[in-house]
mmCIF file of C-alpha atoms in Angstrom:
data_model
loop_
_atom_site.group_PDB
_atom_site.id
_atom_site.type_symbol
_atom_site.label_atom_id
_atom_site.label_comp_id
_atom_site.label_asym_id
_atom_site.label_seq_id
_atom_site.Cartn_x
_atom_site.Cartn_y
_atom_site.Cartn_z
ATOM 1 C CA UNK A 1 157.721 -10.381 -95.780
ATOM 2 C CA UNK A 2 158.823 -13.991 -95.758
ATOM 3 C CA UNK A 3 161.575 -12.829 -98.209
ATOM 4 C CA UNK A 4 162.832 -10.060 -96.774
ATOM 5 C CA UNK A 5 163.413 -11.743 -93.427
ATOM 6 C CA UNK A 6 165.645 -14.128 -95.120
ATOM 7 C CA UNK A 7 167.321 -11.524 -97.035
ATOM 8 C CA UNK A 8 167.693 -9.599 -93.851
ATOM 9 C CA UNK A 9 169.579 -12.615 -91.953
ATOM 10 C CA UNK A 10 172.974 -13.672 -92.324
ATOM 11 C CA UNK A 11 174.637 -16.281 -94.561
ATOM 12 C CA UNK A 12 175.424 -18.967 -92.242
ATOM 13 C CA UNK A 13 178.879 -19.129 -94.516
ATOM 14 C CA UNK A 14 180.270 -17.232 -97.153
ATOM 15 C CA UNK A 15 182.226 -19.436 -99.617
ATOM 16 C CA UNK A 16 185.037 -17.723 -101.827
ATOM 17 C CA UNK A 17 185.893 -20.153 -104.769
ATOM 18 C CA UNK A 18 189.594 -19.731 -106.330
ATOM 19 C CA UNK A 19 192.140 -20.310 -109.158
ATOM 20 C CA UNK A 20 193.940 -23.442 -108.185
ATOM 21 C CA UNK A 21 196.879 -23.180 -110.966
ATOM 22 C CA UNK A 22 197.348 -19.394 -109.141
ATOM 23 C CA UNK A 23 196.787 -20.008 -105.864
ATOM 24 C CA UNK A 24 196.887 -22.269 -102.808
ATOM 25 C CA UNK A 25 194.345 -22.588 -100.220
ATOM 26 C CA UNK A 26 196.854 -21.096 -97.680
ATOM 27 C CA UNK A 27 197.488 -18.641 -100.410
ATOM 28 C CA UNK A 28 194.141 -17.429 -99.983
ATOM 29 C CA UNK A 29 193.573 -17.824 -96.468
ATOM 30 C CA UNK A 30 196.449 -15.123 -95.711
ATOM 31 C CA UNK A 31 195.494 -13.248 -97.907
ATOM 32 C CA UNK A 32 191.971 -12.442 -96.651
ATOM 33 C CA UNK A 33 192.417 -13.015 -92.789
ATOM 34 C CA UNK A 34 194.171 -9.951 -92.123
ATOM 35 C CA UNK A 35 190.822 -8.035 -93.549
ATOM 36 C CA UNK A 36 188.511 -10.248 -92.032
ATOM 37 C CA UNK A 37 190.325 -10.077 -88.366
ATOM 38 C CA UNK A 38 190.647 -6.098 -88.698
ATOM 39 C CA UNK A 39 186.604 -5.849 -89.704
ATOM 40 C CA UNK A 40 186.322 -8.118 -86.490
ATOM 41 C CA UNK A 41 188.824 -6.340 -84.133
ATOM 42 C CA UNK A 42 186.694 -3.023 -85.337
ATOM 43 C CA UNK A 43 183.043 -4.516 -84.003
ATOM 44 C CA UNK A 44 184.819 -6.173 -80.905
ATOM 45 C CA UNK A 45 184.301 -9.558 -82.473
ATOM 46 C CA UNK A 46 186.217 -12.841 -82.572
ATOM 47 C CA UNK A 47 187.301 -13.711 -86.033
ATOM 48 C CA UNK A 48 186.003 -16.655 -87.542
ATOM 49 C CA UNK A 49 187.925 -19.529 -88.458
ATOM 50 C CA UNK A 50 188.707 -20.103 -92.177
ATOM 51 C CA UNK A 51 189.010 -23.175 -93.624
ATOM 52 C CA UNK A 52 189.124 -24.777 -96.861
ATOM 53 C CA UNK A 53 185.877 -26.745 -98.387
ATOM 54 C CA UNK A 54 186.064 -30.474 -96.972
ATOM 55 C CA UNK A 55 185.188 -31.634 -100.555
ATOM 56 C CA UNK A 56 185.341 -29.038 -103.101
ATOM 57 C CA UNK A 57 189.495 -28.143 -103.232
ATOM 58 C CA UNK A 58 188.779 -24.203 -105.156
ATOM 59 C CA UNK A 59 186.722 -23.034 -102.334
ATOM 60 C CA UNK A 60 187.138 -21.813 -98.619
ATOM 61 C CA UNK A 61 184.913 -21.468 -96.293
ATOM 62 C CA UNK A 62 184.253 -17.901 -94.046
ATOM 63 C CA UNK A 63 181.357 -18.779 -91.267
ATOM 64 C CA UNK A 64 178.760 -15.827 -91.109
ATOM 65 C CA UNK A 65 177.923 -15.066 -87.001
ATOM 66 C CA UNK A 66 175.360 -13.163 -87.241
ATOM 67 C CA UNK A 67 172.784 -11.434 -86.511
ATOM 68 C CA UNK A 68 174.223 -10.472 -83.564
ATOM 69 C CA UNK A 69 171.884 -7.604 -81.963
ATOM 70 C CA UNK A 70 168.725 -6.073 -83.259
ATOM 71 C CA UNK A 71 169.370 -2.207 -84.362
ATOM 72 C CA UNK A 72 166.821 0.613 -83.618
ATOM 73 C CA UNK A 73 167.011 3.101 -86.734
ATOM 74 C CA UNK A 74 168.710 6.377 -85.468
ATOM 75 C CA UNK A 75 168.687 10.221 -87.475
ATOM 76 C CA UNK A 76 168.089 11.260 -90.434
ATOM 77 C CA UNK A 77 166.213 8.545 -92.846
ATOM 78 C CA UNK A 78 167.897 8.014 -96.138
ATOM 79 C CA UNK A 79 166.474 5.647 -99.044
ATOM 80 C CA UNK A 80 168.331 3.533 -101.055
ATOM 81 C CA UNK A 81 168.132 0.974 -104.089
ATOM 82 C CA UNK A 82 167.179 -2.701 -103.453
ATOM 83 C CA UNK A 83 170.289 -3.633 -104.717
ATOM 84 C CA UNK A 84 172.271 -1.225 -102.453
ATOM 85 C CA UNK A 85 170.149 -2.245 -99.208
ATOM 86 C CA UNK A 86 171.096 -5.516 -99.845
ATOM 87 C CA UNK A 87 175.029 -5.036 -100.396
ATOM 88 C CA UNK A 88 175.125 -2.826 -97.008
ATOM 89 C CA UNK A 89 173.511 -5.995 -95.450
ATOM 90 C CA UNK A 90 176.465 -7.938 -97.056
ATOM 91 C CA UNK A 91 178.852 -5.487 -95.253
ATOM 92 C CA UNK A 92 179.100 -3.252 -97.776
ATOM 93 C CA UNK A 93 179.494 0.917 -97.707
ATOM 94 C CA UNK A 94 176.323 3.083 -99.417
ATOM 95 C CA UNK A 95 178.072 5.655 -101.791
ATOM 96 C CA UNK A 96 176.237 8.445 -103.583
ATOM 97 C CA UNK A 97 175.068 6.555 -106.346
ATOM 98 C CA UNK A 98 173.201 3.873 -104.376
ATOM 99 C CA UNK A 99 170.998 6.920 -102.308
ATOM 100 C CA UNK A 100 167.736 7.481 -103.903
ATOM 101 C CA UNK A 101 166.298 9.761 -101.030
ATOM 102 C CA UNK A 102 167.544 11.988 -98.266
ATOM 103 C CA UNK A 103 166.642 15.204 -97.080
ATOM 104 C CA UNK A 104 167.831 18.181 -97.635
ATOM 105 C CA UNK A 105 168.764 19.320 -94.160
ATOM 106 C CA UNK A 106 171.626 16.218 -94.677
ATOM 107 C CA UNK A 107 174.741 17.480 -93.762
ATOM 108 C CA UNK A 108 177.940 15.413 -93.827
ATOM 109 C CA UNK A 109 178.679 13.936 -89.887
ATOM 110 C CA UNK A 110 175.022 13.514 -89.501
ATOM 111 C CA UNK A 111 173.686 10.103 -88.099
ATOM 112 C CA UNK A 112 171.729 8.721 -90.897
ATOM 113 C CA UNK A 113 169.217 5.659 -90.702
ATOM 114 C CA UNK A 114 169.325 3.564 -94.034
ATOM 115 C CA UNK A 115 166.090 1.707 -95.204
ATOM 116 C CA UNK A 116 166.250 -0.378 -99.034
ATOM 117 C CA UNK A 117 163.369 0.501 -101.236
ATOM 118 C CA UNK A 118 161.698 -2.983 -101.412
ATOM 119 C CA UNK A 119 159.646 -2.210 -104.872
ATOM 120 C CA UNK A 120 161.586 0.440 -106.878
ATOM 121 C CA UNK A 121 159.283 3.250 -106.951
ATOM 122 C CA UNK A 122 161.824 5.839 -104.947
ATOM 123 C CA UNK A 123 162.730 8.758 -107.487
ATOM 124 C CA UNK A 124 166.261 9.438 -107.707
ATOM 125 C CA UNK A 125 166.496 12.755 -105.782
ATOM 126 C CA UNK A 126 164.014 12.882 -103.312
ATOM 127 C CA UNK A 127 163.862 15.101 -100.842
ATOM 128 C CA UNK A 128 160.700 15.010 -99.264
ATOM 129 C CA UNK A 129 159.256 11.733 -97.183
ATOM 130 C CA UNK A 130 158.997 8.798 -98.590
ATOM 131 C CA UNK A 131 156.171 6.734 -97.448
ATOM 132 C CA UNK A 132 156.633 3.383 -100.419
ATOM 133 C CA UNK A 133 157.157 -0.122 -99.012
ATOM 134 C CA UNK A 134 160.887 -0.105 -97.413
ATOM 135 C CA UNK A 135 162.844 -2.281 -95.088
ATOM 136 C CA UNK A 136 165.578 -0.630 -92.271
ATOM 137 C CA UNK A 137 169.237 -1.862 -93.026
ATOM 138 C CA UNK A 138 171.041 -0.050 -90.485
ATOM 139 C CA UNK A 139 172.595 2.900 -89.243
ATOM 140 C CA UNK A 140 175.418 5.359 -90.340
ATOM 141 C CA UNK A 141 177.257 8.312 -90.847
ATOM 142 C CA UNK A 142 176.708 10.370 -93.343
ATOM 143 C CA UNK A 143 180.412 11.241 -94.629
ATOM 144 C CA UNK A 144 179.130 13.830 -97.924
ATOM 145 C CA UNK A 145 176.496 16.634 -97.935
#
């Protein structure tokens, strides 16, 4: 449980490290604040600042800010892989291949509530409940059938 909490939280920063003979820091910087301030604008949050590493020239710095509100799952539980779980967390989408479980009444517009399945044992395809060890990522909409 002690794990999954941590995975569950926030980096405090993201660091993205870069080709120096390609790029500048300011390079980089406008290149990924327009992204970062849209993702922002979307949620209603302030964009964070980015800066470059006060030591280490390749790398800038992106401070997390979260978490920002806890999340009460909502519709239709799907399950997904570990690994997927824990790229949504990173702000990441779930596509197809990353669902392990969902039910068949799933229809596409359908609020969907997304739990990871913390030890593997989800069959690809399930349809029915799944009652193996899992941990709630968020919430959704499901955009396919």
């Amino acid at each position: 449980d002690t794990l999954l909490r941590c995975l569950a939280t926030p980096p405090s920063i993201t660091t993205l490290r870069f080709n120096t003979l390609k790029y500048t820091t300011d390079d980089v910087i406008s290149s990924i604040k327009p992204m970062i301030d849209e993702v922002f604008d979307e949620r209603g949050a302030l964009p964070p600042q980015i800066n470059q590493h006060p030591v280490i020239n390749d790398i800038v710095i992106v401070p997390g800010i979260g978490p920002q509100r806890t999340i009460t799952p909502e519709g239709k539980k799907i399950i997904v892989g570990l690994l997927c779980g824990l790229a949504v967390m990173r702000g990441a989408q779930v596509f197809a291949p990353g669902v392990m479980g969902a039910p068949k009444s799933l229809s596409k517009g359908d609020l969907v509530c997304v739990f990871a399945d913390i030890e593997g044992k989800c069959c690809k395809g399930l349809t029915t409940f799944y009652d193996g060890h899992t941990f709630f990522v968020g919430n959704g909409i499901a955009m396919q059938n």
